[in-house]
Amino acid sequence: MKKILIISSILFLLVFNTYAQTPTIGLGENEIRIGIVDSIYSAILKENRPIWISIPRSAEDSQKKFPVLYVLDGRAHFYSTVGMLHQLSVSNGNTILPEMIVVAIPNVNRIRDLTPSQVSYLPNSGGAENFSDFLEKELVPYIDEKYPTTPYRTLIGHSWGGLFVLNTLIHHSEFFDNYVTIDPSIKWDHMNFFKEASQILKNERFDRKSLYLAVANRLPKSLDLSSVVNDTLKSSEHMRTILQFNQICSKSSGLNFDWRFYPNDNHNGVPFIAIYDALRSLFEWYNFDEEFLFQEGTDIGVQELMDTITMHFENISDHFGYTFLPPETTINRFGNIIMSEQQYDKASALYDLNVKNYPNSFRVYDAMGDCYRNQGKAEMATTFYEKSLEIEETENVQRKLNNLLQSK
């Protein structure tokens, strides 16, 4: 499965072309676009900061708003993250992840921005708090004002970026809901950061915050995970420190923590698969198990079907911290599956849910019209097709309406 995902993402990215007018994923006349380059001047950092933005295509024709993924080292991880997210939230009817906006932050001065304290051998280091101020007071407000966002945010960082993610979690946990740290430089500043982070994680609560820790294979050849913890060589210090930190995180009050060791991936190779695993872990509560409802032989009543869907999306709303309506396309697809089995009462209930939640969408009335047409109820089908055409004139709906009127 992971190999298929990687191949799909690479093919998707080979046809990438930045499009500066429309920020959503989609098709232009002679191009496929996945995002735009925007910028913001930072009074805090006293410089112009480029930002790369990708917005789901469904933002073009709806009032939908989306959670946001903020990605550090933006040039390195933008393309793969966008392709991966598109694959898991939209392609082939997937609803494994929610559709999300991706905000990638390319580096201007990586050492300065991502490190939490100054070290003598890197005199320009130690500007993480300034960079945090830039995120909190300038970038996030700018993104929220200009793009269709919700307040649910995830921060992703690798190496020094992973160090910055952890610094943000322990000092500014309110900034984000999810934190993804990929093989972080946890022993920064002669272990001072490790000691500080460990103390805070032991003493403070992190309710409703999630952390995913990815660990690349930096084991000396003579050691494994069980033996490295007792080693004393400098070459194994990174692995020892990360494994100690893992134990501390697993006991931190309120923190939803998950981690994974990648034995086949080195420090530079691990981000792609780590981001995939992190998003699957962080949003494991999002995907709806439709196989339970629609597999052959399943006997579920209308009320049980609607109660199951309602409970699932109430759970999603609880995780997000705001009301999250069942996506129109998801419910419509469920309805189409059930209608193909001629279970019209269930299909009608699903389409009616869409009509209630998305009264300004021509598609929901088109689907309801199809449901009545397939039952031979031409008058009701006509009413819904006409309502669909009132909102937006489409050739397909007009053709179906004409066929109904001619058959009378």
GROMACS .gro file of N, CA and C in nm, residues 82-172:
model
  273
   82VAL      N    1   0.142   1.761  -0.013
   82VAL     CA    2   0.020   1.792  -0.088
   82VAL      C    3  -0.029   1.670  -0.165
   83GLY      N    4   0.063   1.601  -0.234
   83GLY     CA    5   0.024   1.483  -0.309
   83GLY      C    6  -0.032   1.373  -0.219
   84MET      N    7   0.031   1.352  -0.106
   84MET     CA    8  -0.013   1.252  -0.009
   84MET      C    9  -0.151   1.285   0.045
   85LEU      N   10  -0.170   1.410   0.083
   85LEU     CA   11  -0.298   1.452   0.139
   85LEU      C   12  -0.410   1.440   0.037
   86HIS      N   13  -0.381   1.480  -0.088
   86HIS     CA   14  -0.481   1.467  -0.195
   86HIS      C   15  -0.519   1.321  -0.214
   87GLN      N   16  -0.420   1.234  -0.211
   87GLN     CA   17  -0.446   1.091  -0.231
   87GLN      C   18  -0.535   1.034  -0.120
   88LEU      N   19  -0.512   1.074   0.003
   88LEU     CA   20  -0.582   1.014   0.116
   88LEU      C   21  -0.714   1.082   0.152
   89SER      N   22  -0.739   1.201   0.096
   89SER     CA   23  -0.863   1.271   0.133
   89SER      C   24  -0.962   1.282   0.017
   90VAL      N   25  -0.916   1.261  -0.105
   90VAL     CA   26  -1.002   1.284  -0.221
   90VAL      C   27  -0.995   1.171  -0.323
   91SER      N   28  -0.874   1.132  -0.364
   91SER     CA   29  -0.858   1.038  -0.474
   91SER      C   30  -0.928   0.905  -0.446
   92ASN      N   31  -0.992   0.852  -0.551
   92ASN     CA   32  -1.059   0.721  -0.544
   92ASN      C   33  -1.166   0.715  -0.436
   93GLY      N   34  -1.223   0.830  -0.402
   93GLY     CA   35  -1.326   0.833  -0.299
   93GLY      C   36  -1.272   0.818  -0.158
   94ASN      N   37  -1.142   0.833  -0.140
   94ASN     CA   38  -1.083   0.816  -0.007
   94ASN      C   39  -1.131   0.925   0.089
   95THR      N   40  -1.159   0.884   0.211
   95THR     CA   41  -1.189   0.978   0.320
   95THR      C   42  -1.106   0.941   0.443
   96ILE      N   43  -0.985   0.892   0.418
   96ILE     CA   44  -0.898   0.850   0.527
   96ILE      C   45  -0.856   0.971   0.610
   97LEU      N   46  -0.831   1.083   0.542
   97LEU     CA   47  -0.798   1.209   0.608
   97LEU      C   48  -0.898   1.315   0.566
   98PRO      N   49  -0.918   1.418   0.647
   98PRO     CA   50  -0.999   1.532   0.602
   98PRO      C   51  -0.921   1.612   0.498
   99GLU      N   52  -0.991   1.680   0.410
   99GLU     CA   53  -0.925   1.775   0.322
   99GLU      C   54  -0.865   1.886   0.409
  100MET      N   55  -0.745   1.927   0.376
  100MET     CA   56  -0.678   2.030   0.456
  100MET      C   57  -0.600   2.126   0.366
  101ILE      N   58  -0.583   2.247   0.415
  101ILE     CA   59  -0.494   2.344   0.353
  101ILE      C   60  -0.352   2.313   0.398
  102VAL      N   61  -0.258   2.319   0.305
  102VAL     CA   62  -0.117   2.303   0.338
  102VAL      C   63  -0.048   2.438   0.326
  103VAL      N   64   0.018   2.480   0.432
  103VAL     CA   65   0.098   2.602   0.432
  103VAL      C   66   0.243   2.561   0.457
  104ALA      N   67   0.323   2.567   0.352
  104ALA     CA   68   0.464   2.532   0.365
  104ALA      C   69   0.547   2.659   0.380
  105ILE      N   70   0.640   2.656   0.474
  105ILE     CA   71   0.721   2.773   0.507
  105ILE      C   72   0.865   2.748   0.462
  106PRO      N   73   0.904   2.800   0.345
  106PRO     CA   74   1.043   2.783   0.301
  106PRO      C   75   1.139   2.855   0.396
  107ASN      N   76   1.260   2.805   0.402
  107ASN     CA   77   1.360   2.863   0.491
  107ASN      C   78   1.417   2.993   0.434
  108VAL      N   79   1.442   3.087   0.521
  108VAL     CA   80   1.520   3.206   0.491
  108VAL      C   81   1.652   3.200   0.568
  109ASN      N   82   1.643   3.167   0.696
  109ASN     CA   83   1.762   3.147   0.778
  109ASN      C   84   1.730   3.033   0.874
  110ARG      N   85   1.756   2.911   0.829
  110ARG     CA   86   1.713   2.790   0.900
  110ARG      C   87   1.773   2.779   1.040
  111ILE      N   88   1.903   2.803   1.050
  111ILE     CA   89   1.970   2.791   1.180
  111ILE      C   90   1.909   2.888   1.279
  112ARG      N   91   1.892   3.011   1.238
  112ARG     CA   92   1.837   3.114   1.327
  112ARG      C   93   1.695   3.080   1.371
  113ASP      N   94   1.610   3.044   1.276
  113ASP     CA   95   1.467   3.034   1.304
  113ASP      C   96   1.428   2.909   1.381
  114LEU      N   97   1.497   2.799   1.361
  114LEU     CA   98   1.448   2.672   1.413
  114LEU      C   99   1.515   2.626   1.542
  115THR      N  100   1.619   2.695   1.587
  115THR     CA  101   1.691   2.650   1.707
  115THR      C  102   1.653   2.733   1.829
  116PRO      N  103   1.629   2.670   1.944
  116PRO     CA  104   1.574   2.739   2.060
  116PRO      C  105   1.674   2.815   2.147
  117SER      N  106   1.803   2.789   2.129
  117SER     CA  107   1.904   2.861   2.209
  117SER      C  108   2.031   2.873   2.127
  118GLN      N  109   2.112   2.972   2.162
  118GLN     CA  110   2.235   2.993   2.088
  118GLN      C  111   2.345   2.902   2.140
  119VAL      N  112   2.418   2.843   2.045
  119VAL     CA  113   2.535   2.762   2.080
  119VAL      C  114   2.658   2.827   2.018
  120SER      N  115   2.771   2.811   2.082
  120SER     CA  116   2.891   2.885   2.043
  120SER      C  117   2.939   2.851   1.903
  121TYR      N  118   2.919   2.727   1.862
  121TYR     CA  119   2.969   2.687   1.730
  121TYR      C  120   2.876   2.728   1.616
  122LEU      N  121   2.756   2.780   1.650
  122LEU     CA  122   2.663   2.835   1.551
  122LEU      C  123   2.614   2.971   1.602
  123PRO      N  124   2.692   3.075   1.582
  123PRO     CA  125   2.662   3.206   1.643
  123PRO      C  126   2.530   3.268   1.598
  124ASN      N  127   2.475   3.223   1.485
  124ASN     CA  128   2.348   3.279   1.438
  124ASN      C  129   2.228   3.200   1.490
  125SER      N  130   2.250   3.104   1.577
  125SER     CA  131   2.143   3.018   1.625
  125SER      C  132   2.064   3.085   1.737
  126GLY      N  133   1.952   3.021   1.775
  126GLY     CA  134   1.877   3.063   1.893
  126GLY      C  135   1.759   3.154   1.870
  127GLY      N  136   1.706   3.159   1.747
  127GLY     CA  137   1.596   3.252   1.720
  127GLY      C  138   1.458   3.190   1.719
  128ALA      N  139   1.441   3.073   1.778
  128ALA     CA  140   1.313   3.003   1.771
  128ALA      C  141   1.198   3.082   1.833
  129GLU      N  142   1.224   3.154   1.942
  129GLU     CA  143   1.116   3.230   2.004
  129GLU      C  144   1.069   3.344   1.915
  130ASN      N  145   1.162   3.408   1.847
  130ASN     CA  146   1.124   3.511   1.750
  130ASN      C  147   1.039   3.451   1.638
  131PHE      N  148   1.081   3.335   1.592
  131PHE     CA  149   1.008   3.268   1.485
  131PHE      C  150   0.870   3.225   1.533
  132SER      N  151   0.860   3.184   1.658
  132SER     CA  152   0.729   3.151   1.717
  132SER      C  153   0.639   3.273   1.719
  133ASP      N  154   0.695   3.389   1.753
  133ASP     CA  155   0.617   3.513   1.750
  133ASP      C  156   0.568   3.543   1.610
  134PHE      N  157   0.653   3.520   1.511
  134PHE     CA  158   0.614   3.540   1.371
  134PHE      C  159   0.495   3.451   1.336
  135LEU      N  160   0.500   3.323   1.376
  135LEU     CA  161   0.389   3.232   1.347
  135LEU      C  162   0.261   3.278   1.415
  136GLU      N  163   0.271   3.307   1.545
  136GLU     CA  164   0.152   3.339   1.623
  136GLU      C  165   0.090   3.473   1.585
  137LYS      N  166   0.172   3.575   1.571
  137LYS     CA  167   0.120   3.711   1.557
  137LYS      C  168   0.108   3.758   1.412
  138GLU      N  169   0.175   3.691   1.320
  138GLU     CA  170   0.174   3.739   1.181
  138GLU      C  171   0.126   3.633   1.083
  139LEU      N  172   0.192   3.518   1.078
  139LEU     CA  173   0.159   3.422   0.973
  139LEU      C  174   0.022   3.359   0.991
  140VAL      N  175  -0.005   3.302   1.109
  140VAL     CA  176  -0.134   3.236   1.128
  140VAL      C  177  -0.250   3.334   1.112
  141PRO      N  178  -0.245   3.456   1.170
  141PRO     CA  179  -0.354   3.551   1.145
  141PRO      C  180  -0.370   3.586   0.996
  142TYR      N  181  -0.259   3.597   0.925
  142TYR     CA  182  -0.265   3.627   0.781
  142TYR      C  183  -0.333   3.514   0.705
  143ILE      N  184  -0.296   3.390   0.734
  143ILE     CA  185  -0.356   3.274   0.668
  143ILE      C  186  -0.505   3.265   0.701
  144ASP      N  187  -0.540   3.287   0.827
  144ASP     CA  188  -0.681   3.278   0.868
  144ASP      C  189  -0.766   3.386   0.803
  145GLU      N  190  -0.708   3.502   0.780
  145GLU     CA  191  -0.784   3.611   0.720
  145GLU      C  192  -0.801   3.592   0.569
  146LYS      N  193  -0.700   3.539   0.504
  146LYS     CA  194  -0.701   3.534   0.357
  146LYS      C  195  -0.758   3.404   0.300
  147TYR      N  196  -0.747   3.295   0.374
  147TYR     CA  197  -0.784   3.164   0.322
  147TYR      C  198  -0.893   3.100   0.408
  148PRO      N  199  -0.966   3.001   0.352
  148PRO     CA  200  -1.081   2.943   0.424
  148PRO      C  201  -1.038   2.840   0.528
  149THR      N  202  -0.993   2.887   0.642
  149THR     CA  203  -0.938   2.800   0.745
  149THR      C  204  -1.035   2.778   0.860
  150THR      N  205  -1.011   2.670   0.933
  150THR     CA  206  -1.070   2.650   1.065
  150THR      C  207  -0.957   2.664   1.167
  151PRO      N  208  -0.988   2.671   1.295
  151PRO     CA  209  -0.883   2.688   1.396
  151PRO      C  210  -0.807   2.561   1.432
  152TYR      N  211  -0.830   2.451   1.361
  152TYR     CA  212  -0.762   2.325   1.392
  152TYR      C  213  -0.633   2.317   1.310
  153ARG      N  214  -0.516   2.310   1.379
  153ARG     CA  215  -0.388   2.324   1.310
  153ARG      C  216  -0.291   2.212   1.351
  154THR      N  217  -0.208   2.175   1.253
  154THR     CA  218  -0.103   2.075   1.274
  154THR      C  219   0.030   2.135   1.231
  155LEU      N  220   0.136   2.110   1.309
  155LEU     CA  221   0.271   2.159   1.277
  155LEU      C  222   0.362   2.040   1.253
  156ILE      N  223   0.435   2.043   1.140
  156ILE     CA  224   0.523   1.933   1.100
  156ILE      C  225   0.664   1.985   1.082
  157GLY      N  226   0.763   1.916   1.142
  157GLY     CA  227   0.902   1.957   1.126
  157GLY      C  228   0.997   1.840   1.133
  158HIS      N  229   1.109   1.852   1.061
  158HIS     CA  230   1.210   1.747   1.053
  158HIS      C  231   1.346   1.800   1.099
  159SER      N  232   1.418   1.720   1.177
  159SER     CA  233   1.551   1.754   1.223
  159SER      C  234   1.547   1.881   1.309
  160TRP      N  235   1.612   1.990   1.267
  160TRP     CA  236   1.598   2.115   1.341
  160TRP      C  237   1.453   2.162   1.340
  161GLY      N  238   1.382   2.133   1.231
  161GLY     CA  239   1.239   2.163   1.229
  161GLY      C  240   1.165   2.084   1.334
  162GLY      N  241   1.204   1.957   1.355
  162GLY     CA  242   1.145   1.876   1.461
  162GLY      C  243   1.178   1.931   1.598
  163LEU      N  244   1.297   1.986   1.613
  163LEU     CA  245   1.335   2.053   1.737
  163LEU      C  246   1.245   2.172   1.763
  164PHE      N  247   1.218   2.251   1.658
  164PHE     CA  248   1.129   2.366   1.672
  164PHE      C  249   0.988   2.321   1.709
  165VAL      N  250   0.942   2.211   1.650
  165VAL     CA  251   0.809   2.158   1.683
  165VAL      C  252   0.801   2.128   1.833
  166LEU      N  253   0.902   2.063   1.887
  166LEU     CA  254   0.901   2.030   2.030
  166LEU      C  255   0.910   2.155   2.116
  167ASN      N  256   0.989   2.252   2.074
  167ASN     CA  257   0.998   2.378   2.148
  167ASN      C  258   0.863   2.449   2.151
  168THR      N  259   0.790   2.440   2.039
  168THR     CA  260   0.657   2.501   2.033
  168THR      C  261   0.561   2.427   2.124
  169LEU      N  262   0.568   2.295   2.126
  169LEU     CA  263   0.479   2.217   2.212
  169LEU      C  264   0.500   2.251   2.359
  170ILE      N  265   0.624   2.259   2.404
  170ILE     CA  266   0.647   2.277   2.548
  170ILE      C  267   0.631   2.422   2.593
  171HIS      N  268   0.648   2.517   2.502
  171HIS     CA  269   0.638   2.658   2.541
  171HIS      C  270   0.513   2.728   2.488
  172HIS      N  271   0.454   2.675   2.381
  172HIS     CA  272   0.339   2.742   2.318
  172HIS      C  273   0.239   2.636   2.272
   0.00000   0.00000   0.00000
